[in-house]
Short mmCIF file of C-alpha atoms and ligand atoms in Angstrom, two decimals:
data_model
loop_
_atom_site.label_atom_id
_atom_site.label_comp_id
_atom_site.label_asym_id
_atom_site.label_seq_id
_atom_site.Cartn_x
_atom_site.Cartn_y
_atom_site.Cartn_z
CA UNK A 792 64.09 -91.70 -77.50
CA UNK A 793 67.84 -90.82 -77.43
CA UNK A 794 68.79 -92.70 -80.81
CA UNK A 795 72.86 -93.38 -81.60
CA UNK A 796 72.61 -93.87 -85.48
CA UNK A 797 75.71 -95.54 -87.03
CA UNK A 798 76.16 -94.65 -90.63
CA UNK A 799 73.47 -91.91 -90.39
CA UNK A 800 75.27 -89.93 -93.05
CA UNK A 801 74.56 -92.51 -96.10
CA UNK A 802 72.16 -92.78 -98.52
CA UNK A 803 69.81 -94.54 -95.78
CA UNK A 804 70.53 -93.26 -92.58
CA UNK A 805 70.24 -89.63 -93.77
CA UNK A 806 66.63 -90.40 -94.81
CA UNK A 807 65.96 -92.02 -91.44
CA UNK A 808 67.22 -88.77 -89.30
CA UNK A 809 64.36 -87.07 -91.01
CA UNK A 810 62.06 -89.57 -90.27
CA UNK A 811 63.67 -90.34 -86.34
CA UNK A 812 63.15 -86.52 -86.04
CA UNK A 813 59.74 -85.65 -87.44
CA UNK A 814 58.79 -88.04 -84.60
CA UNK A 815 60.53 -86.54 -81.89
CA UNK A 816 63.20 -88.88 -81.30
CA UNK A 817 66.77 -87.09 -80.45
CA UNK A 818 69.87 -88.41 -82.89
CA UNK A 819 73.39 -88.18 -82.57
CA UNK A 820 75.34 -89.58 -85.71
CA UNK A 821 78.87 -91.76 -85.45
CA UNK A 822 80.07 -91.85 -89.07
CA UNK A 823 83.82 -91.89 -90.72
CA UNK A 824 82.35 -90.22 -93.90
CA UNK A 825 84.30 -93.33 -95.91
CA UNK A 826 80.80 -93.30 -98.18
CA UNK A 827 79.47 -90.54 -97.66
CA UNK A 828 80.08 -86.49 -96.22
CA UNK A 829 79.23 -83.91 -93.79
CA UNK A 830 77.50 -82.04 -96.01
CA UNK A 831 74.65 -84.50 -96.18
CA UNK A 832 73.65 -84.16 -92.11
CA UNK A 833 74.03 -80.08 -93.43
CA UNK A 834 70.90 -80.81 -95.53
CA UNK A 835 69.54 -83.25 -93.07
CA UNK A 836 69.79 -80.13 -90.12
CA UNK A 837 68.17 -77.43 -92.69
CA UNK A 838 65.18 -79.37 -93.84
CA UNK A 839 64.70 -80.68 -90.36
CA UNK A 840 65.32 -77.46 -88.43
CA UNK A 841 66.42 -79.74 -85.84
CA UNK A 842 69.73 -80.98 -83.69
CA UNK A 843 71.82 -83.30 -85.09
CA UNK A 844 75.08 -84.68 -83.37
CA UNK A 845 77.65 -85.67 -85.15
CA UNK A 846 80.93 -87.34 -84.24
CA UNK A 847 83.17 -88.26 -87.02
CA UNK A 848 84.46 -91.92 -86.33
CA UNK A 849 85.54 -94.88 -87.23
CA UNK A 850 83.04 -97.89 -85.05
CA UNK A 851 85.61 -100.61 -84.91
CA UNK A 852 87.12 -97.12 -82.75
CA UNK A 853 86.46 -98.67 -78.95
CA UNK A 854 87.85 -95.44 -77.42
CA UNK A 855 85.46 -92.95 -79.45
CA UNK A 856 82.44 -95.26 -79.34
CA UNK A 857 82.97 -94.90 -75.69
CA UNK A 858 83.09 -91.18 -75.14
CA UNK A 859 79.83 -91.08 -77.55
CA UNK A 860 78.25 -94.04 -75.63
CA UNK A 861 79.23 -91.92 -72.29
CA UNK A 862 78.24 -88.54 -73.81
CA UNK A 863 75.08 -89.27 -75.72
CA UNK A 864 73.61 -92.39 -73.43
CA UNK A 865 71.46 -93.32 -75.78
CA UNK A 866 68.02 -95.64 -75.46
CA UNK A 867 68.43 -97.67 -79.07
CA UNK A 868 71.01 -97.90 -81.70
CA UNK A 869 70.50 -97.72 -85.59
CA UNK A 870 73.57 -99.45 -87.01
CA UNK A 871 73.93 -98.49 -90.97
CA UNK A 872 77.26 -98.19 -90.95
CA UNK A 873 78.91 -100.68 -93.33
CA UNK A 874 80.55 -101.98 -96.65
CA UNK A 875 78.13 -102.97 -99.41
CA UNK A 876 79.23 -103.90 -103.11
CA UNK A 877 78.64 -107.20 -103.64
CA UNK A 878 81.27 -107.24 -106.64
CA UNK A 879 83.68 -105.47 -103.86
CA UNK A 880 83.13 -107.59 -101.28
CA UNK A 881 85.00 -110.60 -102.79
CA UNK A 882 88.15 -108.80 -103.74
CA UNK A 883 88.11 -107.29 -100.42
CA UNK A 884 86.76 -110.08 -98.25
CA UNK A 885 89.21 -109.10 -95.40
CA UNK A 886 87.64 -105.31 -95.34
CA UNK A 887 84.40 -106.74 -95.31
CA UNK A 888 84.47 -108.71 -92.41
CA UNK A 889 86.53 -106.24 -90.43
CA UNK A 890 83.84 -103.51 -90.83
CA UNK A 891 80.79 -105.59 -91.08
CA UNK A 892 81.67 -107.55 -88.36
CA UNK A 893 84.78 -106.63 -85.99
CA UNK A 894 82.61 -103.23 -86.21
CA UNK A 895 79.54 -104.73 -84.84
CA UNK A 896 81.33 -106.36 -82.05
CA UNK A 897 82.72 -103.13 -81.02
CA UNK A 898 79.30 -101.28 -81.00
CA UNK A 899 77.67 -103.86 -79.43
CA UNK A 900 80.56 -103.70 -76.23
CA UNK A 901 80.30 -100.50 -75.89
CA UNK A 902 76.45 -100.42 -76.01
CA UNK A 903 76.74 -103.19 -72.90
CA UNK A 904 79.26 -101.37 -71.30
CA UNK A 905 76.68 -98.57 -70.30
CA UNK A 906 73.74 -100.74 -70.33
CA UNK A 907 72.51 -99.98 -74.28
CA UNK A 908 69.88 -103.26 -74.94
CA UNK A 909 67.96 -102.26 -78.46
CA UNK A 910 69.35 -102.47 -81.61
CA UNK A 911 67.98 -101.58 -84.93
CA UNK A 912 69.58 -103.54 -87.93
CA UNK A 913 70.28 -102.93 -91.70
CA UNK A 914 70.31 -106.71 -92.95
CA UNK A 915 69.26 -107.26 -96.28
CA UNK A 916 67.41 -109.64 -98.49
CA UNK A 917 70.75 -110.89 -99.25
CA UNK A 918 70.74 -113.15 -96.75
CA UNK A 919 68.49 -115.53 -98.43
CA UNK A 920 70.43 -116.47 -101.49
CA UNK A 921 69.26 -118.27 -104.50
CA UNK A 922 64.98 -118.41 -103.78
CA UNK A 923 63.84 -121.52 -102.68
CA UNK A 924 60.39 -120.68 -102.96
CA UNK A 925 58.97 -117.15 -103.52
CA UNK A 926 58.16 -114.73 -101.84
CA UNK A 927 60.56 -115.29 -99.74
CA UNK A 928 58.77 -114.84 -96.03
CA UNK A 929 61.66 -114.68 -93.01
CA UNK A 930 61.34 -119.17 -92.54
CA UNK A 931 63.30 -119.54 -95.90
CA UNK A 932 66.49 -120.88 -95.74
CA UNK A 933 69.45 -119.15 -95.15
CA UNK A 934 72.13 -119.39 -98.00
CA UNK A 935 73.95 -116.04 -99.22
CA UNK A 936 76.14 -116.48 -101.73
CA UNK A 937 78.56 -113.42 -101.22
CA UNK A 938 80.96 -112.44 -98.87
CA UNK A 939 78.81 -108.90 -98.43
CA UNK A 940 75.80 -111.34 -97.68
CA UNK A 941 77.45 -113.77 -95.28
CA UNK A 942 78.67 -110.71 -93.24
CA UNK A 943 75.05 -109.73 -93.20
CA UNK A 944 73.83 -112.96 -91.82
CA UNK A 945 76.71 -113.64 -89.22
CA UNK A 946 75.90 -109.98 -87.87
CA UNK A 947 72.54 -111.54 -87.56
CA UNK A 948 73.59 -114.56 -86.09
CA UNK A 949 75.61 -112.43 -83.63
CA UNK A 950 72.67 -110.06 -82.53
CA UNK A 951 71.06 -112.94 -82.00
CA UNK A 952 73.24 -114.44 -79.72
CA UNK A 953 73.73 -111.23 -77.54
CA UNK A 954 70.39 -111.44 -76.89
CA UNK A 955 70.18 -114.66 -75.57
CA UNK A 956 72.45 -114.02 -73.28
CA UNK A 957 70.71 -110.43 -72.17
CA UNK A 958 67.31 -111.02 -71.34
CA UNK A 959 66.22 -107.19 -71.49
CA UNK A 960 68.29 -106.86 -74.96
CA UNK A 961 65.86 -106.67 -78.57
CA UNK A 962 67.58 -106.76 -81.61
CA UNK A 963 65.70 -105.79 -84.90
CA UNK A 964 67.04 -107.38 -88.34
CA UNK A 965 65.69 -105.35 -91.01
CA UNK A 966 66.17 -107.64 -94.41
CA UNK A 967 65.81 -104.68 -96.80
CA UNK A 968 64.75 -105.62 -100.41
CA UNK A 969 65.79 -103.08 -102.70
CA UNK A 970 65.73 -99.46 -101.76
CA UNK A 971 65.84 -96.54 -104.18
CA UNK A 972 64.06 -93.08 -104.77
CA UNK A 973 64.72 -90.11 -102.35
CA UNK A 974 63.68 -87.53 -99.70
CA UNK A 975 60.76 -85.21 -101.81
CA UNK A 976 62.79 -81.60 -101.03
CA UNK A 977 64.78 -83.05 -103.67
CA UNK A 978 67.91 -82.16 -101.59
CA UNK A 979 68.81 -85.90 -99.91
CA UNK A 980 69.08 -88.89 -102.51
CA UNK A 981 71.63 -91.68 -103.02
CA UNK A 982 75.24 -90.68 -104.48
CA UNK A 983 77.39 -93.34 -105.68
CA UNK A 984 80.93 -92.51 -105.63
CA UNK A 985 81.97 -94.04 -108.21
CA UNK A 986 79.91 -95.97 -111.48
CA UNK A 987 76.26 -96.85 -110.04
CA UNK A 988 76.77 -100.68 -108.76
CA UNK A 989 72.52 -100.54 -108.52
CA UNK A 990 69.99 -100.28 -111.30
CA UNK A 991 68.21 -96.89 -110.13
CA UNK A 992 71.07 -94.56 -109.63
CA UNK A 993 72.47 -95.91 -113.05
CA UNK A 994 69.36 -95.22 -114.78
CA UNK A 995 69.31 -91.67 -113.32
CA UNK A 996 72.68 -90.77 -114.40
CA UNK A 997 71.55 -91.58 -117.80
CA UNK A 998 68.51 -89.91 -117.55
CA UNK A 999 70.80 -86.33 -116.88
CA UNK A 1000 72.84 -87.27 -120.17
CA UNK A 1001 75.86 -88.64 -117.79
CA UNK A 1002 75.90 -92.02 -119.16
CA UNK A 1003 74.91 -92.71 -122.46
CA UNK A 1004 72.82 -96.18 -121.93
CA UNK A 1005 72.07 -98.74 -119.69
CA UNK A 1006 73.26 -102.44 -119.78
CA UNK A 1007 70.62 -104.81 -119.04
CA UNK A 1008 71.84 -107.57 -117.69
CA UNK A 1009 70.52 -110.48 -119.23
CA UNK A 1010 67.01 -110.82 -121.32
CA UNK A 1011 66.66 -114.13 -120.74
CA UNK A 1012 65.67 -114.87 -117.59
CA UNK A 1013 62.36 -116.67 -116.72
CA UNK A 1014 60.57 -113.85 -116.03
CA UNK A 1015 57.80 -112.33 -118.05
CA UNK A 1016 59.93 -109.97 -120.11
CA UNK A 1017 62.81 -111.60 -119.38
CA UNK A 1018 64.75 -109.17 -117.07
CA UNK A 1019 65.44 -109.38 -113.90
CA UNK A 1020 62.18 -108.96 -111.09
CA UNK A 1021 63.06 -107.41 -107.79
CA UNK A 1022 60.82 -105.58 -104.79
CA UNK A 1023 61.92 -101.78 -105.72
CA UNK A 1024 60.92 -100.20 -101.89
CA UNK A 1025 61.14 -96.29 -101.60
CA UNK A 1026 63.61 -94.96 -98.92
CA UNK A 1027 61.26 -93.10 -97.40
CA UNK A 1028 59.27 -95.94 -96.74
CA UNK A 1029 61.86 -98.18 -95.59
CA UNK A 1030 62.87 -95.11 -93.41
CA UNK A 1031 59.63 -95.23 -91.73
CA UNK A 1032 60.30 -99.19 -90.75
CA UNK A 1033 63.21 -97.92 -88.39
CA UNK A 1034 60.89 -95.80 -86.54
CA UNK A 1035 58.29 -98.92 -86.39
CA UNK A 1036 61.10 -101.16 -85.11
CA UNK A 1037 62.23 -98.83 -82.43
CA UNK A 1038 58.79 -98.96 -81.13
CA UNK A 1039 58.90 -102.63 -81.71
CA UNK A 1040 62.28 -103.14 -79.91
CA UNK A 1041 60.93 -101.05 -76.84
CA UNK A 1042 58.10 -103.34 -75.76
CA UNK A 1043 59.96 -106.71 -76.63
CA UNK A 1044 63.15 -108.91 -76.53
CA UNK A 1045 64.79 -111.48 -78.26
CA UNK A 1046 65.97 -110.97 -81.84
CA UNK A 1047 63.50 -111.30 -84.41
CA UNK A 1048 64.20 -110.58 -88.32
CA UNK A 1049 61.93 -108.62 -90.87
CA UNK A 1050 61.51 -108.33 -94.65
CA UNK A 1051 61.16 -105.03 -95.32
CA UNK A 1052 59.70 -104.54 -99.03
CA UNK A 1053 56.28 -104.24 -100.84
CA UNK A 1054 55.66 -107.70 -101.64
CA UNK A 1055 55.47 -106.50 -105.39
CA UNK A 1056 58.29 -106.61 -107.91
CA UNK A 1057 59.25 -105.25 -111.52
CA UNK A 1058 61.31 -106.07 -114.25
CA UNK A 1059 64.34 -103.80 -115.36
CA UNK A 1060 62.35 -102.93 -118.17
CA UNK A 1061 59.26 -101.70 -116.26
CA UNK A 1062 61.99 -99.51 -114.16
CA UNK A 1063 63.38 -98.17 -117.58
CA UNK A 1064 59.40 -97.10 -118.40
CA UNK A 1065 58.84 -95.72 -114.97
CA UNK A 1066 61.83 -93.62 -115.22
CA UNK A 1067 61.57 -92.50 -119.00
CA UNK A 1068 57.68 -91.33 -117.75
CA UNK A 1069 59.28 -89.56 -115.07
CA UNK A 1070 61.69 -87.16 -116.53
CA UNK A 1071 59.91 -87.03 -119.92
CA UNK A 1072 62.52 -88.23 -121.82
CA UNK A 1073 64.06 -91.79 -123.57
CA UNK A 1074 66.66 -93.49 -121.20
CA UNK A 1075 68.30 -95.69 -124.40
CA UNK A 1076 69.31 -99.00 -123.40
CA UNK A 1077 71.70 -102.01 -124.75
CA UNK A 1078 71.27 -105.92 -124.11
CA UNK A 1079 74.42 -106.98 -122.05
CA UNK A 1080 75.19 -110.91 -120.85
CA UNK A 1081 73.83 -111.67 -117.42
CA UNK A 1082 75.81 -109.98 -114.50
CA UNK A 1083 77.27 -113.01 -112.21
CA UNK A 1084 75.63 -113.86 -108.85
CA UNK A 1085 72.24 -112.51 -110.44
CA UNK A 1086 69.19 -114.50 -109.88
CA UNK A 1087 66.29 -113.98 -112.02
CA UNK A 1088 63.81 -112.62 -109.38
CA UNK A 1089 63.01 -111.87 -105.56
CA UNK A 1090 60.37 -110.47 -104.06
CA UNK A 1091 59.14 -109.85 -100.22
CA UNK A 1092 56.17 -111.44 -98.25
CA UNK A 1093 56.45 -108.67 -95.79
CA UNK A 1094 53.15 -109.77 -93.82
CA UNK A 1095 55.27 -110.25 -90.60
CA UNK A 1096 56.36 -106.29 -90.81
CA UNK A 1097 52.45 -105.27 -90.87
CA UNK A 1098 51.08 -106.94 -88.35
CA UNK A 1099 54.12 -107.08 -85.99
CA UNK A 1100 55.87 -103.35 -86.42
CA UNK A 1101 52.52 -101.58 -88.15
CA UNK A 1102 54.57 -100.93 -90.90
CA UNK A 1103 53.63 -101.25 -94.55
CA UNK A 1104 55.36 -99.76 -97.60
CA UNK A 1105 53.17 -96.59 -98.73
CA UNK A 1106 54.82 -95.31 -101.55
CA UNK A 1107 54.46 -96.77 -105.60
CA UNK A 1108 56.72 -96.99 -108.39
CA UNK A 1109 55.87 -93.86 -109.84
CA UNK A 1110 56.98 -91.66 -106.32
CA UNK A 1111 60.20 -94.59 -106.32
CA UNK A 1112 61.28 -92.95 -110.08
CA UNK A 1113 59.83 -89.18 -109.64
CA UNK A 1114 61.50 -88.83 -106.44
CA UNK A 1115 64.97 -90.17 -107.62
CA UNK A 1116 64.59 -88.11 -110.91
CA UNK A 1117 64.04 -84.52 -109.15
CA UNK A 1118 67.15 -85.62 -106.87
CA UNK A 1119 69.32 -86.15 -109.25
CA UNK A 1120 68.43 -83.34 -111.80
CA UNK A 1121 68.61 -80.89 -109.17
CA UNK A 1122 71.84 -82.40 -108.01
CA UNK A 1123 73.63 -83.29 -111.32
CA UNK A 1124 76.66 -84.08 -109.35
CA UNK A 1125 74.78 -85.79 -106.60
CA UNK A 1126 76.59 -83.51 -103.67
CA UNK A 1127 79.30 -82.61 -105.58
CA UNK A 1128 81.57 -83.85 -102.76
CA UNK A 1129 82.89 -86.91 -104.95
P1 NAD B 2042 75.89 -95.95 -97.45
O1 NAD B 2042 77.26 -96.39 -97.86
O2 NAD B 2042 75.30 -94.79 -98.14
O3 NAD B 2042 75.90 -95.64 -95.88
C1 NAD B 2042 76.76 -96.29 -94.97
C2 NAD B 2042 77.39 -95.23 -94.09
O4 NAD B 2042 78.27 -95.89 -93.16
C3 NAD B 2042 78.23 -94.22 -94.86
O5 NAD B 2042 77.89 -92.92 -94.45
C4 NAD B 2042 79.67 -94.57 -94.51
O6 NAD B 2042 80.52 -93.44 -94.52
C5 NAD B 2042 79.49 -95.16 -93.12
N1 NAD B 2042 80.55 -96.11 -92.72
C6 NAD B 2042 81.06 -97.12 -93.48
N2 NAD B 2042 82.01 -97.76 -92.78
C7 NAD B 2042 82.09 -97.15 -91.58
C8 NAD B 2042 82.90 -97.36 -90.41
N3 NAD B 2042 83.83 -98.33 -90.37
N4 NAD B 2042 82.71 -96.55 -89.35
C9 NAD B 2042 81.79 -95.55 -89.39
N5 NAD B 2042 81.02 -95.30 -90.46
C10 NAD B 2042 81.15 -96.10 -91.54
O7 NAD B 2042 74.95 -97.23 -97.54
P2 NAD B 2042 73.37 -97.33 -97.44
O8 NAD B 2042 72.86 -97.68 -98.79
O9 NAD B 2042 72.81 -96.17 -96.71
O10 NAD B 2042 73.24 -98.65 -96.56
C11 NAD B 2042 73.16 -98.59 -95.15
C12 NAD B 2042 73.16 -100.00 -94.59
O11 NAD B 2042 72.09 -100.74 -95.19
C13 NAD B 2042 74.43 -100.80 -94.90
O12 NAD B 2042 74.74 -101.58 -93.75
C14 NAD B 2042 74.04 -101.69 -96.05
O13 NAD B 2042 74.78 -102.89 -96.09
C15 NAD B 2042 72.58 -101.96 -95.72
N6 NAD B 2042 71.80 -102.29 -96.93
C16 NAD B 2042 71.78 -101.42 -97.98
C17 NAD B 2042 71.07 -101.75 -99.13
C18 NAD B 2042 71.06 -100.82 -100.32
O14 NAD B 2042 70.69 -101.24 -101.39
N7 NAD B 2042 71.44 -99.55 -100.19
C19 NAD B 2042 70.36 -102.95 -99.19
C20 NAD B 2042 70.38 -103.81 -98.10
C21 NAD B 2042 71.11 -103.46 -96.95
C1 UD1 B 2043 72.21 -105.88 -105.43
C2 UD1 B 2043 73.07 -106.83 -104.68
C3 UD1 B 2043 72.37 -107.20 -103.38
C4 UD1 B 2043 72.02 -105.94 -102.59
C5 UD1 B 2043 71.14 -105.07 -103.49
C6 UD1 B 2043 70.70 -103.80 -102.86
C7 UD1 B 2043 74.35 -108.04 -106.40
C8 UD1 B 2043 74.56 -109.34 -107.09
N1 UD1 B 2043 73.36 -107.99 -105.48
O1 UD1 B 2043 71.00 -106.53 -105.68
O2 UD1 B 2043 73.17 -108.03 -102.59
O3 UD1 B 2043 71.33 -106.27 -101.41
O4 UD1 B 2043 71.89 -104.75 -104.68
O5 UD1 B 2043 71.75 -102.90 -102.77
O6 UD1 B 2043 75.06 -107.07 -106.63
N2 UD1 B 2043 70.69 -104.25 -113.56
C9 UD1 B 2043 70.90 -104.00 -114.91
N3 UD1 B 2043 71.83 -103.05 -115.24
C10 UD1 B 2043 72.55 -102.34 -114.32
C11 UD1 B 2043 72.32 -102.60 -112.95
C12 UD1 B 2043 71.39 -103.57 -112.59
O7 UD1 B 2043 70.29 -104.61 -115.76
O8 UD1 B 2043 73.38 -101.51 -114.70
C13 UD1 B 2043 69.66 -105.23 -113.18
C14 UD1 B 2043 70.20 -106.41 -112.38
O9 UD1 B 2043 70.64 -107.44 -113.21
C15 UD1 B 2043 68.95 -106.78 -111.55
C16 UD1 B 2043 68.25 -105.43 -111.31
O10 UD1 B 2043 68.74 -104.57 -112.34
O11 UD1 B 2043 68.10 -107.60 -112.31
C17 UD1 B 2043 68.54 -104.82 -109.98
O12 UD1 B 2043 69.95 -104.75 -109.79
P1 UD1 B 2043 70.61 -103.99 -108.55
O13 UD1 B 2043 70.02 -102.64 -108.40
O14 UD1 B 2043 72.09 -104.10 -108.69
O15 UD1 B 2043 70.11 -104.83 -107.29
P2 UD1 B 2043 70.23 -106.41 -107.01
O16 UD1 B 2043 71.01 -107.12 -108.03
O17 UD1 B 2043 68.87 -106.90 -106.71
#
């Protein structure tokens, strides 16, 4: 399939060009490298020995998504592109919605202007908010509590309503849990611009002697050791769910939403272990007060992925910190582009 991937040059969609391509499926990239750079669909063309096409813009830009929608024509969209700091999104609440969402409008115009009807979607688990019940499965309520999350869910909400009103159209809404680890040549990973946000890339920078601890946020949670649980999903797996949902989106319609982790979680401190195993070496670490918005513990039932896409998480904890470890010593500087 001709695939238009949005965003395909982040931590993410770079992974899932591999993936997309080791299948067979042709990609052409729309990106304005605001979180990211060029040099990562260089990697992503080396280790895949394949075509990539890139066009560098902006997809609230009607005129370019145009020419690409004209050029390209493609079967299926993957839309990545987007803002995602929690912490960011409520100073910047105006930024957020603009991209999240006057972005999404755009693509999805231009995708009906030449007839586009399947979209692939990077929701996240996000959307659920403070856990009713646990695991969450894709009937729990609806309730984020950010401005990063609410533009996840009205993006939703507006897939959703697209394809009520085009019969033909599938939309995809892939709730990711929490994705780490990287791409096993060692040479694609996740590079934070600025201080690690996320647990994993913060624990790596330590790990490489970059930062000298890590803040746990909060001991005393109601979990068994206290810190925080979450359902840790390897890139490359989550990766492989795109692929799964394009085949998904080309034999239905309607909109239909997916969890997209293991169904297992772990504590802070069994990612601290996993890690210090990994690179053979003591990742020190200081108690700090709970971060605000955190809740104690989330974790996937990710049954409707299996036996609706044929997609289930392969990868463990150990390939999650192993992976993200050889990235980031190899690449002390991620790709040095910061
Ligand atoms: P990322 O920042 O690495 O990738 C996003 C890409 O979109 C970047 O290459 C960036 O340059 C590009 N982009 C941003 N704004 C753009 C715009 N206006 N026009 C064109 N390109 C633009 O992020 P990621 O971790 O790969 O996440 C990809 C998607 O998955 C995002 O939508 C994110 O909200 C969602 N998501 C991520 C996580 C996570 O933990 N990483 C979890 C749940 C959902
Ligand atoms: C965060 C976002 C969430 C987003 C997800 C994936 C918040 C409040 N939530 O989730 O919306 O979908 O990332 O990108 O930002 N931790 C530490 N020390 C650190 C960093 C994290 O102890 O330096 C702990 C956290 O308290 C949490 C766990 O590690 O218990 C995971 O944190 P993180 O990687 O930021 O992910 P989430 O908080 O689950």
């Amino acid at each position: 399939m001709r695939v238009l991937v949005t965003g395909g040059a982040g931590y993410i969609g770079s992974h899932t060009l591999l993936e997309l391509m080791a299948q067979g499926h042709e990609v052409c990239v729309v990106d304005n490298f605001s979180n990211s750079s060029p040099v990562v669909l260089d990697r992503v063309r080396s280790l895949s020995n394949g075509t990539v096409i890139s066009v560098e813009a902006d997809i609230r830009d009607r005129a370019a998504l145009d020419d690409v929608m004209d050029s390209f024509a493609p079967e299926a969209v993957i839309h990545f592109a987007g803002l995602k700091a929690v912490g960011e999104s409520a100073v910047k609440p105006i930024d957020y919605y603009d991209v999240n969402i006057t972005g999404t409008l755009c693509l999805l115009a231009a995708m009906d202007r030449v007839g586009c009807t399947r979209i692939i979607f990077s929701s996240s688990a996000t959307v659920y908010g403070e856990p009713v019940y646990l695991p969450y499965d894709e009937a729990h309520p609806l309730a984020p509590t950010s401005v990063y999350g609410r533009t996840k869910l009205m993006a939703e909400e507006i897939m959703t309503d697209w394809t009520s009103a085009r019969p033909e159209a599938s939309a995809v809404l892939l709730r990711y849990f929490n994705p780490v680890g990287a791409h096993p040549s060692a040479q694609i990973g996740e590079d934070p611009s600025d201080i690690p946000n996320n647990l994993m890339p913060f624990i790596a920078q330590v790990a490489v002697g970059k930062r000298p601890h890590l803040s746990i946020f909060g001991d005393d949670y109601d979990t068994p050791d206290g810190t925080g649980l979450r359902d840790y999903i390897h890139v490359i797996d989550l990766a492989r769910a795109h692929v799964a949902a394009l085949d998904y989106a080309a034999r239905t319609t309607g909109a239909r939403p997916f969890n997209i982790g293991t169904g297992q979680s772990y504590s802070v401190r069994d990612m601290v272990a996993a890690f210090a195993r990994a690179a053979g070496r003591d990742i020190p670490v200081q108690i700090a007060p709970r971060r605000a918005g955190d809740i104690a513990a989330m974790q996937a039932d990710a049954t409707r992925a299996a036996t609706e896409l044929g997609w289930r998480a392969t990868h463990d904890l150990d390939d999650m910190t192993a992976s993200t470890w050889a990235w980031q010593s190899a690449n002390l500087d991620g790709y040095g582009t910061h």
